[in-house]
């Protein structure tokens, strides 16, 4: 259940980042509305989301399921389990960081766009 929601989340965020990036390309004739900072922040958000969608999240989920299988087999004290737990922590942490980077990129874009539209 959680895995399916994660796929939907990353698909929607990458689609919206892609849509907004395409809007930037069509609005380049209007430099007063958008600036380079906004363009770069959106592209960073888009690529961070794609990295998460296509590599980090599936890898993290697979490691998690492998770890659960070892728990079910009663091998919680094995070296393999400890290795998987360490690997899961690494991938999950990097995934969380890329989510934060994508979120910050969207915020930077929103603030820049709002400040240009309000002025």
PDB file of N, CA and C in Angstrom, residues 42-77:
ATOM      1  N   UNK A  42      13.577  25.247 -10.510  1.00  0.00           N
ATOM      2  CA  UNK A  42      12.608  24.270 -11.018  1.00  0.00           C
ATOM      3  C   UNK A  42      13.289  23.078 -11.669  1.00  0.00           C
ATOM      4  N   UNK A  43      14.350  23.319 -12.395  1.00  0.00           N
ATOM      5  CA  UNK A  43      15.061  22.208 -13.011  1.00  0.00           C
ATOM      6  C   UNK A  43      15.707  21.310 -11.953  1.00  0.00           C
ATOM      7  N   UNK A  44      16.243  21.915 -10.904  1.00  0.00           N
ATOM      8  CA  UNK A  44      16.806  21.124  -9.804  1.00  0.00           C
ATOM      9  C   UNK A  44      15.703  20.280  -9.162  1.00  0.00           C
ATOM     10  N   UNK A  45      14.547  20.890  -8.927  1.00  0.00           N
ATOM     11  CA  UNK A  45      13.427  20.157  -8.336  1.00  0.00           C
ATOM     12  C   UNK A  45      12.999  18.996  -9.233  1.00  0.00           C
ATOM     13  N   UNK A  46      12.948  19.236 -10.520  1.00  0.00           N
ATOM     14  CA  UNK A  46      12.524  18.212 -11.472  1.00  0.00           C
ATOM     15  C   UNK A  46      13.503  17.030 -11.481  1.00  0.00           C
ATOM     16  N   UNK A  47      14.798  17.327 -11.579  1.00  0.00           N
ATOM     17  CA  UNK A  47      15.774  16.246 -11.648  1.00  0.00           C
ATOM     18  C   UNK A  47      15.927  15.517 -10.316  1.00  0.00           C
ATOM     19  N   UNK A  48      15.769  16.218  -9.208  1.00  0.00           N
ATOM     20  CA  UNK A  48      15.803  15.554  -7.902  1.00  0.00           C
ATOM     21  C   UNK A  48      14.627  14.591  -7.772  1.00  0.00           C
ATOM     22  N   UNK A  49      13.466  15.009  -8.245  1.00  0.00           N
ATOM     23  CA  UNK A  49      12.290  14.142  -8.199  1.00  0.00           C
ATOM     24  C   UNK A  49      12.460  12.928  -9.108  1.00  0.00           C
ATOM     25  N   UNK A  50      13.001  13.145 -10.295  1.00  0.00           N
ATOM     26  CA  UNK A  50      13.239  12.015 -11.198  1.00  0.00           C
ATOM     27  C   UNK A  50      14.252  11.025 -10.614  1.00  0.00           C
ATOM     28  N   UNK A  51      15.311  11.545 -10.006  1.00  0.00           N
ATOM     29  CA  UNK A  51      16.294  10.673  -9.365  1.00  0.00           C
ATOM     30  C   UNK A  51      15.624   9.821  -8.299  1.00  0.00           C
ATOM     31  N   UNK A  52      14.763  10.446  -7.525  1.00  0.00           N
ATOM     32  CA  UNK A  52      14.052   9.723  -6.476  1.00  0.00           C
ATOM     33  C   UNK A  52      13.093   8.696  -7.063  1.00  0.00           C
ATOM     34  N   UNK A  53      12.362   9.088  -8.074  1.00  0.00           N
ATOM     35  CA  UNK A  53      11.359   8.210  -8.683  1.00  0.00           C
ATOM     36  C   UNK A  53      11.993   6.995  -9.355  1.00  0.00           C
ATOM     37  N   UNK A  54      13.066   7.225 -10.082  1.00  0.00           N
ATOM     38  CA  UNK A  54      13.608   6.162 -10.922  1.00  0.00           C
ATOM     39  C   UNK A  54      14.699   5.320 -10.266  1.00  0.00           C
ATOM     40  N   UNK A  55      15.378   5.862  -9.247  1.00  0.00           N
ATOM     41  CA  UNK A  55      16.475   5.096  -8.670  1.00  0.00           C
ATOM     42  C   UNK A  55      16.390   4.926  -7.150  1.00  0.00           C
ATOM     43  N   UNK A  56      16.357   6.032  -6.424  1.00  0.00           N
ATOM     44  CA  UNK A  56      16.487   5.952  -4.971  1.00  0.00           C
ATOM     45  C   UNK A  56      15.320   5.230  -4.303  1.00  0.00           C
ATOM     46  N   UNK A  57      14.108   5.603  -4.655  1.00  0.00           N
ATOM     47  CA  UNK A  57      12.936   4.996  -3.999  1.00  0.00           C
ATOM     48  C   UNK A  57      12.797   3.512  -4.322  1.00  0.00           C
ATOM     49  N   UNK A  58      12.922   3.086  -5.586  1.00  0.00           N
ATOM     50  CA  UNK A  58      12.826   1.638  -5.846  1.00  0.00           C
ATOM     51  C   UNK A  58      13.943   0.836  -5.158  1.00  0.00           C
ATOM     52  N   UNK A  59      15.151   1.389  -5.133  1.00  0.00           N
ATOM     53  CA  UNK A  59      16.262   0.693  -4.477  1.00  0.00           C
ATOM     54  C   UNK A  59      16.021   0.594  -2.979  1.00  0.00           C
ATOM     55  N   UNK A  60      15.586   1.693  -2.384  1.00  0.00           N
ATOM     56  CA  UNK A  60      15.300   1.719  -0.953  1.00  0.00           C
ATOM     57  C   UNK A  60      14.193   0.733  -0.597  1.00  0.00           C
ATOM     58  N   UNK A  61      13.165   0.692  -1.412  1.00  0.00           N
ATOM     59  CA  UNK A  61      12.044  -0.212  -1.161  1.00  0.00           C
ATOM     60  C   UNK A  61      12.477  -1.668  -1.289  1.00  0.00           C
ATOM     61  N   UNK A  62      13.304  -1.980  -2.276  1.00  0.00           N
ATOM     62  CA  UNK A  62      13.775  -3.356  -2.450  1.00  0.00           C
ATOM     63  C   UNK A  62      14.634  -3.790  -1.265  1.00  0.00           C
ATOM     64  N   UNK A  63      15.504  -2.916  -0.812  1.00  0.00           N
ATOM     65  CA  UNK A  63      16.340  -3.228   0.356  1.00  0.00           C
ATOM     66  C   UNK A  63      15.464  -3.433   1.587  1.00  0.00           C
ATOM     67  N   UNK A  64      14.426  -2.610   1.725  1.00  0.00           N
ATOM     68  CA  UNK A  64      13.513  -2.741   2.861  1.00  0.00           C
ATOM     69  C   UNK A  64      12.810  -4.101   2.845  1.00  0.00           C
ATOM     70  N   UNK A  65      12.332  -4.517   1.670  1.00  0.00           N
ATOM     71  CA  UNK A  65      11.648  -5.807   1.574  1.00  0.00           C
ATOM     72  C   UNK A  65      12.613  -6.967   1.828  1.00  0.00           C
ATOM     73  N   UNK A  66      13.850  -6.846   1.349  1.00  0.00           N
ATOM     74  CA  UNK A  66      14.855  -7.878   1.621  1.00  0.00           C
ATOM     75  C   UNK A  66      15.135  -7.975   3.122  1.00  0.00           C
ATOM     76  N   UNK A  67      15.180  -6.840   3.770  1.00  0.00           N
ATOM     77  CA  UNK A  67      15.403  -6.808   5.219  1.00  0.00           C
ATOM     78  C   UNK A  67      14.230  -7.442   5.959  1.00  0.00           C
ATOM     79  N   UNK A  68      13.011  -7.126   5.527  1.00  0.00           N
ATOM     80  CA  UNK A  68      11.821  -7.738   6.144  1.00  0.00           C
ATOM     81  C   UNK A  68      11.838  -9.248   5.995  1.00  0.00           C
ATOM     82  N   UNK A  69      12.299  -9.724   4.828  1.00  0.00           N
ATOM     83  CA  UNK A  69      12.350 -11.169   4.604  1.00  0.00           C
ATOM     84  C   UNK A  69      13.312 -11.832   5.590  1.00  0.00           C
ATOM     85  N   UNK A  70      14.443 -11.193   5.822  1.00  0.00           N
ATOM     86  CA  UNK A  70      15.392 -11.741   6.799  1.00  0.00           C
ATOM     87  C   UNK A  70      14.809 -11.713   8.206  1.00  0.00           C
ATOM     88  N   UNK A  71      14.057 -10.663   8.530  1.00  0.00           N
ATOM     89  CA  UNK A  71      13.399 -10.604   9.842  1.00  0.00           C
ATOM     90  C   UNK A  71      12.417 -11.752  10.000  1.00  0.00           C
ATOM     91  N   UNK A  72      11.650 -12.027   8.952  1.00  0.00           N
ATOM     92  CA  UNK A  72      10.681 -13.119   9.001  1.00  0.00           C
ATOM     93  C   UNK A  72      11.348 -14.485   9.140  1.00  0.00           C
ATOM     94  N   UNK A  73      12.547 -14.603   8.575  1.00  0.00           N
ATOM     95  CA  UNK A  73      13.292 -15.863   8.671  1.00  0.00           C
ATOM     96  C   UNK A  73      14.064 -15.986   9.981  1.00  0.00           C
ATOM     97  N   UNK A  74      13.986 -14.975  10.834  1.00  0.00           N
ATOM     98  CA  UNK A  74      14.657 -15.011  12.127  1.00  0.00           C
ATOM     99  C   UNK A  74      16.143 -14.739  12.064  1.00  0.00           C
ATOM    100  N   UNK A  75      16.586 -14.041  11.044  1.00  0.00           N
ATOM    101  CA  UNK A  75      18.017 -13.765  10.869  1.00  0.00           C
ATOM    102  C   UNK A  75      18.347 -12.304  11.187  1.00  0.00           C
ATOM    103  N   UNK A  76      17.723 -11.794  12.214  1.00  0.00           N
ATOM    104  CA  UNK A  76      17.897 -10.386  12.558  1.00  0.00           C
ATOM    105  C   UNK A  76      19.309 -10.063  13.065  1.00  0.00           C
ATOM    106  N   UNK A  77      20.016 -11.032  13.576  1.00  0.00           N
ATOM    107  CA  UNK A  77      21.359 -10.804  14.108  1.00  0.00           C
ATOM    108  C   UNK A  77      22.458 -11.126  13.097  1.00  0.00           C
TER     109      UNK A  77
END
